[in-house]
CSV table of N, CA, C and O in Angstrom, one decimal:
chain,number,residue,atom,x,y,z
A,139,UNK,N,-20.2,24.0,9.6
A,139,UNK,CA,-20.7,24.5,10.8
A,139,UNK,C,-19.6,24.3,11.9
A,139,UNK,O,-18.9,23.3,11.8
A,140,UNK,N,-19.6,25.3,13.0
A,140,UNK,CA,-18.9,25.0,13.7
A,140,UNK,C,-18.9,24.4,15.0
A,140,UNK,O,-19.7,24.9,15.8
A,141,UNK,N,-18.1,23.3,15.4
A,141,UNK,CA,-18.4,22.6,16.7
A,141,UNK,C,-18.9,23.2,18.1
A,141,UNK,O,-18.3,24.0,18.9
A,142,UNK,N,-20.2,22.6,18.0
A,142,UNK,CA,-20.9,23.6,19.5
A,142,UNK,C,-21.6,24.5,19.1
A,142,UNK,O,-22.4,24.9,20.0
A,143,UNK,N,-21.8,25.2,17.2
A,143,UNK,CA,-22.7,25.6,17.3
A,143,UNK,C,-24.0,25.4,17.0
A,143,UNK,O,-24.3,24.4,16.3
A,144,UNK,N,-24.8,26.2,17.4
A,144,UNK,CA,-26.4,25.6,17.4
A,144,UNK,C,-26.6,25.4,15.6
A,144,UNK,O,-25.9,25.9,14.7
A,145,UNK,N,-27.5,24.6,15.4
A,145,UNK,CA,-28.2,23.8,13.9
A,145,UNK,C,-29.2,24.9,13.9
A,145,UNK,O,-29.4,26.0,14.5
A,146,UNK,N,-29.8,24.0,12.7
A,146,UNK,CA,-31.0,24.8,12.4
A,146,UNK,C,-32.5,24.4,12.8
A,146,UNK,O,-33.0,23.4,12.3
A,147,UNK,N,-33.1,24.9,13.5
A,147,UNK,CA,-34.4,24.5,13.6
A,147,UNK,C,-35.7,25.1,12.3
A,147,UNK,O,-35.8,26.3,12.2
A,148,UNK,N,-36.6,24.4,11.6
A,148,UNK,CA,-37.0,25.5,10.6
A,148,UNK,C,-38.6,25.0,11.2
A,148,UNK,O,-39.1,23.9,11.4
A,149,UNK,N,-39.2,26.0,11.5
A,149,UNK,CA,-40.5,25.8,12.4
A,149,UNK,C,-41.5,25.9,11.3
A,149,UNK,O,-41.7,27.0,10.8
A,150,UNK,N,-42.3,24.8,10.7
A,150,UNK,CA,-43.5,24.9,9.6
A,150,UNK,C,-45.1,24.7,9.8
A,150,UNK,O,-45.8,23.8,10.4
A,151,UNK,N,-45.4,25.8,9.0
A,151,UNK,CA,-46.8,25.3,9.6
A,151,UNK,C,-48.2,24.8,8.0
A,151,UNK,O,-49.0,25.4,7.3
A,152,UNK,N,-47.8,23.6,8.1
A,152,UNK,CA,-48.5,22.9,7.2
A,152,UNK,C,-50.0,23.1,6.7
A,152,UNK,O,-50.8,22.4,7.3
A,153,UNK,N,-50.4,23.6,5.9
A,153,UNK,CA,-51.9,24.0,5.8
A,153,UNK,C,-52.8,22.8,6.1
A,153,UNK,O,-52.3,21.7,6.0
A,154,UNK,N,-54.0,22.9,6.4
A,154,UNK,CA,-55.3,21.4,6.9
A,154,UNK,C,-56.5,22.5,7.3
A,154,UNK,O,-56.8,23.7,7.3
A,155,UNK,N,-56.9,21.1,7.7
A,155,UNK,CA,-58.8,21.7,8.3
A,155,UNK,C,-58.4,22.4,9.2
A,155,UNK,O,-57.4,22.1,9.8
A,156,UNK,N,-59.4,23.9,9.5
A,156,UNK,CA,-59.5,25.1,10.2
A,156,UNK,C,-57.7,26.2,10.2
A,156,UNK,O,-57.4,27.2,11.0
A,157,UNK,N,-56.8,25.7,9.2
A,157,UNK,CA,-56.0,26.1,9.4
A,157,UNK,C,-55.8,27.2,8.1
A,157,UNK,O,-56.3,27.1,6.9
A,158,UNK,N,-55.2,28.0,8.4
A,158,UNK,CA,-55.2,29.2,7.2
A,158,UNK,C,-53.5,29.5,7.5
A,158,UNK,O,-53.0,29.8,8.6
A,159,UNK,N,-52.8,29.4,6.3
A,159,UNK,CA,-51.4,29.6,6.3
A,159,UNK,C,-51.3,30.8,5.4
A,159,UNK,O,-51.9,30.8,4.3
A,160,UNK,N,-50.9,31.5,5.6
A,160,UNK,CA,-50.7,33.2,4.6
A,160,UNK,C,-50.9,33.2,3.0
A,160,UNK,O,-50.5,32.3,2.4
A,161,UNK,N,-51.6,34.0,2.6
A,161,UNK,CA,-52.1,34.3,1.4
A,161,UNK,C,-53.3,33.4,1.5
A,161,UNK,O,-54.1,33.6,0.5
A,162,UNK,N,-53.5,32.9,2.1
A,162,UNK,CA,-54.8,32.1,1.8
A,162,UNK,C,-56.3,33.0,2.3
A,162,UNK,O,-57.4,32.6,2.8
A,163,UNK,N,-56.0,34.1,2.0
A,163,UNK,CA,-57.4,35.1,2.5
A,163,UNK,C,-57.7,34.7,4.2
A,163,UNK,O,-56.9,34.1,4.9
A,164,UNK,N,-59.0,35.2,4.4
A,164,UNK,CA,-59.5,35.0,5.8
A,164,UNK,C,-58.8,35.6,6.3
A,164,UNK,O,-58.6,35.1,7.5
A,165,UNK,N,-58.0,36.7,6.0
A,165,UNK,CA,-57.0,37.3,6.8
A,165,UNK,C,-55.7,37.3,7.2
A,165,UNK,O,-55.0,38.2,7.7
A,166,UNK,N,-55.5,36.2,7.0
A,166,UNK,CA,-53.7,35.7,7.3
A,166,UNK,C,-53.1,36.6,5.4
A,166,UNK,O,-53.4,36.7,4.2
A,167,UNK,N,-52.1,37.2,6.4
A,167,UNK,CA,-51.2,37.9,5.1
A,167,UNK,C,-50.0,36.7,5.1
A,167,UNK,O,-49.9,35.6,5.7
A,168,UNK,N,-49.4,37.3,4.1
A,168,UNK,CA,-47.9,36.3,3.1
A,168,UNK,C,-47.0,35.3,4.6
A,168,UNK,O,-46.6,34.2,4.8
A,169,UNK,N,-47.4,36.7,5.4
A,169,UNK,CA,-46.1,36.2,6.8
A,169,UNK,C,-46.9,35.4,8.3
A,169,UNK,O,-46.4,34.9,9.3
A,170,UNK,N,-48.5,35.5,7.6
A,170,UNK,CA,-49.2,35.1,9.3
A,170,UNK,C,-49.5,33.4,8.9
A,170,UNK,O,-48.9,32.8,8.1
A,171,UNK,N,-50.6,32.9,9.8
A,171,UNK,CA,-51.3,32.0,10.3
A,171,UNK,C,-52.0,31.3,11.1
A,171,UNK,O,-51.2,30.7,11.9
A,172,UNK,N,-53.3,31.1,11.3
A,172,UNK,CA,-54.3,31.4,12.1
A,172,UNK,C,-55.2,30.3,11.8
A,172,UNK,O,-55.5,29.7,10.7
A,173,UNK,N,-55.6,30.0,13.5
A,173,UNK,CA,-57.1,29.2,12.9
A,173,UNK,C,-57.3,29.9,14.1
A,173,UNK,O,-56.7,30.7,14.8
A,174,UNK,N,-59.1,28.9,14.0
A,174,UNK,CA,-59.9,29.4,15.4
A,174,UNK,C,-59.1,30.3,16.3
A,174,UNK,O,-59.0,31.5,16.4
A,175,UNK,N,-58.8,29.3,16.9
A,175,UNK,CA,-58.1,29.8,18.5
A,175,UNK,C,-57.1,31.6,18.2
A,175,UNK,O,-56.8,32.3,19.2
A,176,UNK,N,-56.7,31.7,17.0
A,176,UNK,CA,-55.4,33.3,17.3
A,176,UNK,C,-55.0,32.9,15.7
A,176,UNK,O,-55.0,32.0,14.9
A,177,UNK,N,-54.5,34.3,16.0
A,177,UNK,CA,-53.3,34.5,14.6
A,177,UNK,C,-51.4,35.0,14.8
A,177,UNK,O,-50.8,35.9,15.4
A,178,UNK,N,-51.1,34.2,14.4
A,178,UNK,CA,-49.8,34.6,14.6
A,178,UNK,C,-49.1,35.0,13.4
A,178,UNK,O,-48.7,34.1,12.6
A,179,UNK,N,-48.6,36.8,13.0
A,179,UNK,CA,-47.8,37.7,12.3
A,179,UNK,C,-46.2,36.9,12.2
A,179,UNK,O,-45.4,37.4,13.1
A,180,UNK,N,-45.9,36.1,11.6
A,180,UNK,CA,-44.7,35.5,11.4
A,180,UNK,C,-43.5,36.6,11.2
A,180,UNK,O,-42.4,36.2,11.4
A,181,UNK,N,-43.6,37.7,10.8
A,181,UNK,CA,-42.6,38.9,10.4
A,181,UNK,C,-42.7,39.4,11.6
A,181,UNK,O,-41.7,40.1,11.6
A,182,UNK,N,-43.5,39.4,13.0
A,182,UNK,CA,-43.3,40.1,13.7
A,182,UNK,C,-42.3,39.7,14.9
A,182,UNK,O,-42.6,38.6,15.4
A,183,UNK,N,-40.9,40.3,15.4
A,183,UNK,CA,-39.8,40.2,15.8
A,183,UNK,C,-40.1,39.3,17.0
A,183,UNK,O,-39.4,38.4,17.5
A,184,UNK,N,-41.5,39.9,17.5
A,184,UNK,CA,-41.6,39.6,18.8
A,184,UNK,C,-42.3,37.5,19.1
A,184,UNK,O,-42.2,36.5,19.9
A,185,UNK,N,-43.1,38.0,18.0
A,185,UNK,CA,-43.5,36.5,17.7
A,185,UNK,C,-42.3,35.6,17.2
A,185,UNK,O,-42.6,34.5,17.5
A,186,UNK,N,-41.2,35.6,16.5
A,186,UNK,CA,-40.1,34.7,16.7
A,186,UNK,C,-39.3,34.5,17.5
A,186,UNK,O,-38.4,33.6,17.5
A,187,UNK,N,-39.4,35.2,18.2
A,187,UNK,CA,-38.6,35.4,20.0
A,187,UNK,C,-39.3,34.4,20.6
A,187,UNK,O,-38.7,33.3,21.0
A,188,UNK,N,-41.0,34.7,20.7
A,188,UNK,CA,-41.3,33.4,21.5
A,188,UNK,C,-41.9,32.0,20.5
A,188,UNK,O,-42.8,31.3,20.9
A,189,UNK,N,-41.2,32.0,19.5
A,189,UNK,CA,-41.3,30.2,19.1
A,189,UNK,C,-39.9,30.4,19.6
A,189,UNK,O,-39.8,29.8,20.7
A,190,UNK,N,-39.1,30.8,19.4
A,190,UNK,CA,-37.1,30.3,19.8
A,190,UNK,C,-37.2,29.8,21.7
A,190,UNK,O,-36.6,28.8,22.2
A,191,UNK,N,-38.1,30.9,22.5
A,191,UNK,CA,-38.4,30.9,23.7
A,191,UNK,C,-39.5,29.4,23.9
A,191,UNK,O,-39.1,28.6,24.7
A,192,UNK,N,-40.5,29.2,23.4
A,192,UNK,CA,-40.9,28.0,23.7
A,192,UNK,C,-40.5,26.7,23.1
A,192,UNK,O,-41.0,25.6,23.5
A,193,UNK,N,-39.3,26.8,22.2
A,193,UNK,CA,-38.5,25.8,21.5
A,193,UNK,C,-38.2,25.3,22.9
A,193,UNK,O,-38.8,24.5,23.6
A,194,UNK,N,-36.9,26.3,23.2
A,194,UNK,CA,-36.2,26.1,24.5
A,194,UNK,C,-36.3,25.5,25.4
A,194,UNK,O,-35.5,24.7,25.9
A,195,UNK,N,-38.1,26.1,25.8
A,195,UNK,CA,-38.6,25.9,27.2
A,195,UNK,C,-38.9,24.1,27.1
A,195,UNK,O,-38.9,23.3,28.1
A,196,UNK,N,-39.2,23.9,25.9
A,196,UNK,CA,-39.8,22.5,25.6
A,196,UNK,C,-38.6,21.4,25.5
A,196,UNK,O,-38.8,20.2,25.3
A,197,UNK,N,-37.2,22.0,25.6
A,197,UNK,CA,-36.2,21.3,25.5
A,197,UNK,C,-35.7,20.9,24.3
A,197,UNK,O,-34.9,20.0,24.3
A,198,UNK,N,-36.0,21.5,23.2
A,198,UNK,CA,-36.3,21.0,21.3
A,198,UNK,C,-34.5,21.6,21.3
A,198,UNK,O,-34.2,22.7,21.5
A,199,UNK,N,-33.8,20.6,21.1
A,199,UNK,CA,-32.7,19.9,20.6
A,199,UNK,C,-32.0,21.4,19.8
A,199,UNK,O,-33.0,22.0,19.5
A,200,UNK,N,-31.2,22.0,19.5
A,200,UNK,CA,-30.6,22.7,18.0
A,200,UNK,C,-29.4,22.2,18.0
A,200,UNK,O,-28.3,22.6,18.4
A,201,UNK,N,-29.9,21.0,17.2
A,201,UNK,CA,-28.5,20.0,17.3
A,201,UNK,C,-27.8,20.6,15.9
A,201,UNK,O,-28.3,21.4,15.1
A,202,UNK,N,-26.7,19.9,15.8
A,202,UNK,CA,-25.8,20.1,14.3
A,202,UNK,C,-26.8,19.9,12.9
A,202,UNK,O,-26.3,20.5,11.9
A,203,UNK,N,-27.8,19.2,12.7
A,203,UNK,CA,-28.7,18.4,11.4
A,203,UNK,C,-29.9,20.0,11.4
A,203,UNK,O,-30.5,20.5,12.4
A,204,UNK,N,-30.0,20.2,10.8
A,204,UNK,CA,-31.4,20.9,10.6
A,204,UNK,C,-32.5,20.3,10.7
A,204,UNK,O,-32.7,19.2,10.1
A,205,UNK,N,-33.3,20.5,11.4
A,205,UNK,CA,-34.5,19.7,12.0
A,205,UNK,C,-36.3,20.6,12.0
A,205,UNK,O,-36.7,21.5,12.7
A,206,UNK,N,-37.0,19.8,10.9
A,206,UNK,CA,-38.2,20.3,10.9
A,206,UNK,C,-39.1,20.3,12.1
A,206,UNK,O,-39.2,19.1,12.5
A,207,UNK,N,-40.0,21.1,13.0
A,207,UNK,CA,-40.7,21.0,13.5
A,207,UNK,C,-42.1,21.7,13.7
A,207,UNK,O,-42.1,22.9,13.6
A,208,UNK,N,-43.2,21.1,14.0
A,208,UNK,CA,-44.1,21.1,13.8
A,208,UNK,C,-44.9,22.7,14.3
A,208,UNK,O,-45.0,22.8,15.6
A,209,UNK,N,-45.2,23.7,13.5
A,209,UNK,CA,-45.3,24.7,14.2
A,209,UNK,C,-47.3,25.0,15.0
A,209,UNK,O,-47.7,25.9,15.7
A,210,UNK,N,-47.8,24.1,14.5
A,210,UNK,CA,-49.3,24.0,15.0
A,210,UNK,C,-49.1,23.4,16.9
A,210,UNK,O,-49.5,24.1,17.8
A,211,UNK,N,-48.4,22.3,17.0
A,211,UNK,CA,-47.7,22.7,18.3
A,211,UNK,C,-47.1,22.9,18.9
A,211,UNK,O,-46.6,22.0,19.7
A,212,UNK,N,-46.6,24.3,19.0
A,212,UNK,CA,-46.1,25.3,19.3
A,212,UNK,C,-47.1,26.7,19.7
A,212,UNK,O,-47.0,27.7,20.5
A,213,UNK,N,-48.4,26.2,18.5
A,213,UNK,CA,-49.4,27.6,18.3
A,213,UNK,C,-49.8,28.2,19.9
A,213,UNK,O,-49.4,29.2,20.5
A,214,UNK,N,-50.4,27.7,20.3
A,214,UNK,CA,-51.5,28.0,21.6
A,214,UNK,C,-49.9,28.6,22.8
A,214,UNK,O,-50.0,29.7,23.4
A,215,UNK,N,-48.8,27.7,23.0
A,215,UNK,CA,-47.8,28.2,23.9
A,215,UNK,C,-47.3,29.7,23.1
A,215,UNK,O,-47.2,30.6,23.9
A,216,UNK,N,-47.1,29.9,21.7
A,216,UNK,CA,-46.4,31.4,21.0
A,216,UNK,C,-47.6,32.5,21.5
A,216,UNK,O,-47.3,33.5,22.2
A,217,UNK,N,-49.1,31.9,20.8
A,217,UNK,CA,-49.9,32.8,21.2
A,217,UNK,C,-50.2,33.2,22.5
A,217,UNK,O,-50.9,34.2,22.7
A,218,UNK,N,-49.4,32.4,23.6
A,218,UNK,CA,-50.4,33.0,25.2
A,218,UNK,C,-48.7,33.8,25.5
A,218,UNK,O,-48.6,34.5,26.5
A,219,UNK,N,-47.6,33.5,24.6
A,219,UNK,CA,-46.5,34.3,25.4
A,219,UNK,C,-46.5,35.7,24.8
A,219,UNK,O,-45.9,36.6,25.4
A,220,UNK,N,-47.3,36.1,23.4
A,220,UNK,CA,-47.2,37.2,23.4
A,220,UNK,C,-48.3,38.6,23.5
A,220,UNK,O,-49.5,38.3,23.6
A,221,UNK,N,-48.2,39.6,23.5
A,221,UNK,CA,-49.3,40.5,23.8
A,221,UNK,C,-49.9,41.1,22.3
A,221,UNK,O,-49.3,41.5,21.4
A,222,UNK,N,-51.4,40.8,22.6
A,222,UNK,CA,-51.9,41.4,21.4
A,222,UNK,C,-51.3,42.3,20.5
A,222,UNK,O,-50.4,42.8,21.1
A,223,UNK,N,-51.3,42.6,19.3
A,223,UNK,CA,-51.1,43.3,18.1
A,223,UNK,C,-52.3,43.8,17.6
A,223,UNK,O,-53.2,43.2,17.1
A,224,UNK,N,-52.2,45.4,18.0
A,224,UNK,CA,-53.0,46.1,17.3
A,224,UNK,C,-53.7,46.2,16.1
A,224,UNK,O,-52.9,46.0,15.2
A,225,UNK,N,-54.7,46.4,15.7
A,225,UNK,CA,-54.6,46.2,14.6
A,225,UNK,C,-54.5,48.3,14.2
A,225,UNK,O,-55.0,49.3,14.7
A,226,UNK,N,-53.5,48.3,13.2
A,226,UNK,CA,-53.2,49.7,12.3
A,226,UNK,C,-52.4,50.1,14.0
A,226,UNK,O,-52.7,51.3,14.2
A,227,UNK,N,-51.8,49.8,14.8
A,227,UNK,CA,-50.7,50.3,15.9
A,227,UNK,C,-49.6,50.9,14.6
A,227,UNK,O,-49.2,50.5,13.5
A,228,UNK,N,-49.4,52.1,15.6
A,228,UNK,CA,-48.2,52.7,14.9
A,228,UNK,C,-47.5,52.2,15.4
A,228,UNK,O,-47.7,52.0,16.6
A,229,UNK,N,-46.2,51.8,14.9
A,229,UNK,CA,-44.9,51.4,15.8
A,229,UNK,C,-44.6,53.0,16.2
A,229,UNK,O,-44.7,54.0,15.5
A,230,UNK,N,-44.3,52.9,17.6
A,230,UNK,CA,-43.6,53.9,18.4
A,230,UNK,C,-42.5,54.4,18.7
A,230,UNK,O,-41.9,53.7,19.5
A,231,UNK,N,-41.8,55.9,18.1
A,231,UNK,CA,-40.1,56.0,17.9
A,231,UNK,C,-39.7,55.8,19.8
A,231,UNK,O,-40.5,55.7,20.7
A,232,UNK,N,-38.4,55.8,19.9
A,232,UNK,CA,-38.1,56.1,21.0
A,232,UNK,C,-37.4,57.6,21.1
A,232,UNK,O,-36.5,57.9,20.2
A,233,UNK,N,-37.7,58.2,21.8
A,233,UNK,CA,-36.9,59.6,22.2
A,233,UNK,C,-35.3,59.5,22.3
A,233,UNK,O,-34.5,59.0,23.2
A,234,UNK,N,-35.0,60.3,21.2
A,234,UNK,CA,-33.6,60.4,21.1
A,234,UNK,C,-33.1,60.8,22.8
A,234,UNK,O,-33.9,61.2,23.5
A,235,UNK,N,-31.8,60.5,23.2
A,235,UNK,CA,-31.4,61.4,24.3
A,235,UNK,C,-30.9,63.0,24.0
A,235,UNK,O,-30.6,63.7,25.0
């Protein structure tokens, strides 16, 4: 790695009571995870923007060591930064110029 650049952060989210981690039915697919409170689409671009964005905001280190962190708190700050997901939403092209 190179000096100064950022590590690895690997954000996990450990299965337990009321928690549903992907493939586990109840609706969470391969890439989501959900309890009560929301579900979060792990494949979706926009939902990795805001764990990297509430890393940040929380001051979480991306030091040189790869470092595990806890993604259940993180859940409630990822879920209020992003806007609902449709359910069956087409993604939308953009107009060529």
């Amino acid at each position: 790695m190179r000096e100064g650049a950022p590590g690895v952060v690997r954000v996990v989210f450990p299965s337990g009571p009321g928690r549903v981690v992907g493939g586990g039915g109840w609706g969470a697919h391969a890439g989501g995870v959900s309890q009560d409170r929301g579900y979060l689409n792990l494949h979706r671009p926009a939902t990795v923007r805001a764990l990297i964005d509430e890393l940040a905001a929380q001051g979480r280190p991306f030091g040189p060591h790869a470092v595990d962190v806890d993604g259940w708190r993180l859940f409630d700050a990822v879920l209020g930064r992003l806007e609902p997901e449709r359910e069956g939403q087409a993604r939308r092209k953009r107009p060529r110029p």
